[in-house]
mmCIF file of C-alpha atoms in Angstrom:
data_model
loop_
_atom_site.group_PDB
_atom_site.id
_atom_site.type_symbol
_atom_site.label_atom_id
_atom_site.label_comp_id
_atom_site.label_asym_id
_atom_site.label_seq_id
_atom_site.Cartn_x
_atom_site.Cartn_y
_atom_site.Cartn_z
ATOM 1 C CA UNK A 32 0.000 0.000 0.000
ATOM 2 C CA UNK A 33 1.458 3.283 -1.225
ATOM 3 C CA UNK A 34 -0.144 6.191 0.904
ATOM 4 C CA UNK A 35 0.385 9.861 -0.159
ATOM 5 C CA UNK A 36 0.545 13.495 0.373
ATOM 6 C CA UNK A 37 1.124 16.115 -2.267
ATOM 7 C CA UNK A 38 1.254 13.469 -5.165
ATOM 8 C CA UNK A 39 -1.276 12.134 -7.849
ATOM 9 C CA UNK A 40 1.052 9.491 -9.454
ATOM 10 C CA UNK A 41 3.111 6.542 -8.478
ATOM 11 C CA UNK A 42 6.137 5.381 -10.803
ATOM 12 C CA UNK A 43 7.171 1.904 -10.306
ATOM 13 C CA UNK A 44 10.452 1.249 -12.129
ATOM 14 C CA UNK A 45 13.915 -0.885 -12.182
ATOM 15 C CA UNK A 46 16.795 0.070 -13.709
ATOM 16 C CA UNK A 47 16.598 -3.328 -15.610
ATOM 17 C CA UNK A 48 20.569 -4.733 -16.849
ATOM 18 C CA UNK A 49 21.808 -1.720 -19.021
ATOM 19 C CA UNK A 50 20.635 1.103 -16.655
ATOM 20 C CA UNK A 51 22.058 -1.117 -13.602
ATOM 21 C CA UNK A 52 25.597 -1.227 -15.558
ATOM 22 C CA UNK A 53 25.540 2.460 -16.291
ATOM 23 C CA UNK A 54 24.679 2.902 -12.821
ATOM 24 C CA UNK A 55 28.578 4.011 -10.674
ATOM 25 C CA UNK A 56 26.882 3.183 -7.585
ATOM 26 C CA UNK A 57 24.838 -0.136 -8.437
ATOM 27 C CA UNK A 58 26.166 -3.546 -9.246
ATOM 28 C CA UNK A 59 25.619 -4.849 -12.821
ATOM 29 C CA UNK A 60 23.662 -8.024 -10.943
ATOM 30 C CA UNK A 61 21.533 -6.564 -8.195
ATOM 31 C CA UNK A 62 18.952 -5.244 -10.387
ATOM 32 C CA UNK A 63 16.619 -8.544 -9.979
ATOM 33 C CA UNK A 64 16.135 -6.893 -6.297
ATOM 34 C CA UNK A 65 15.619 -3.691 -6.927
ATOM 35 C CA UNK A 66 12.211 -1.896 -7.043
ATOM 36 C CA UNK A 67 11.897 1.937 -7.127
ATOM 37 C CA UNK A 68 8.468 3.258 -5.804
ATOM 38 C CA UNK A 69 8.575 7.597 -5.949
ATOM 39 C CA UNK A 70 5.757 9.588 -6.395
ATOM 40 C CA UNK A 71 5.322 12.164 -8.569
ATOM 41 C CA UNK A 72 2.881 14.584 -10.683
ATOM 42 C CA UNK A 73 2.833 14.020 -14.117
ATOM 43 C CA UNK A 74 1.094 15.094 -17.063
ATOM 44 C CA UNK A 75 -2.180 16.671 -16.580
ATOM 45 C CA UNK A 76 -1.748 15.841 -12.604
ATOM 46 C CA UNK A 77 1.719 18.469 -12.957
ATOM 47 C CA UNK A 78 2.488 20.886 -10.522
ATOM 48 C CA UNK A 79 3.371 24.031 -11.492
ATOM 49 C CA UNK A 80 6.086 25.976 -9.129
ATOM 50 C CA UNK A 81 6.542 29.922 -8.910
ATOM 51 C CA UNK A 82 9.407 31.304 -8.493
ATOM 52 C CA UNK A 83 9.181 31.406 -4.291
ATOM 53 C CA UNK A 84 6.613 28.410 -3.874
ATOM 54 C CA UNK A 85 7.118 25.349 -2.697
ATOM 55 C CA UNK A 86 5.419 22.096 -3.084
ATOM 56 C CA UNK A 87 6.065 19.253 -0.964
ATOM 57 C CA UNK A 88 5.471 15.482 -1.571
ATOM 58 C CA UNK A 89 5.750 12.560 1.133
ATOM 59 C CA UNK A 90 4.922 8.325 1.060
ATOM 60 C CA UNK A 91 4.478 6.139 3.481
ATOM 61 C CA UNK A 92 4.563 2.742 1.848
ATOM 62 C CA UNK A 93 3.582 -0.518 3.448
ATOM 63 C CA UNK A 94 3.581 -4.161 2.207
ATOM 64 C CA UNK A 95 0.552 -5.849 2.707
#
């Protein structure tokens, strides 16, 4: 369970075997563990920042 604040979207991702080698600070064979849960706002869900706003984002996430 993915529980948010400030945030629309959830991107679920892994850097897969060419990402994880171009990756300095990730081993070319620990993407099979890897999963990347962030939130975001994207698209028509985008957030739109003046110059001396703020916007903040936060996730609690829980397995189930």
């Amino acid at each position: 369970m993915v529980e948010k604040t400030g945030s629309d979207n959830t991107v679920v991702w892994n850097p897969w075997i060419a990402k994880a080698k171009a990756m300095p600070d990730f081993g070319d064979d620990e993407w099979p563990a890897m999963l990347c849960i962030e939130t975001c706002n994207v698209r028509e869900q985008a957030v739109t920042i003046a110059p001396g706003q703020s916007h903040a984002m936060a996730a609690v996430i829980r397995p189930e």
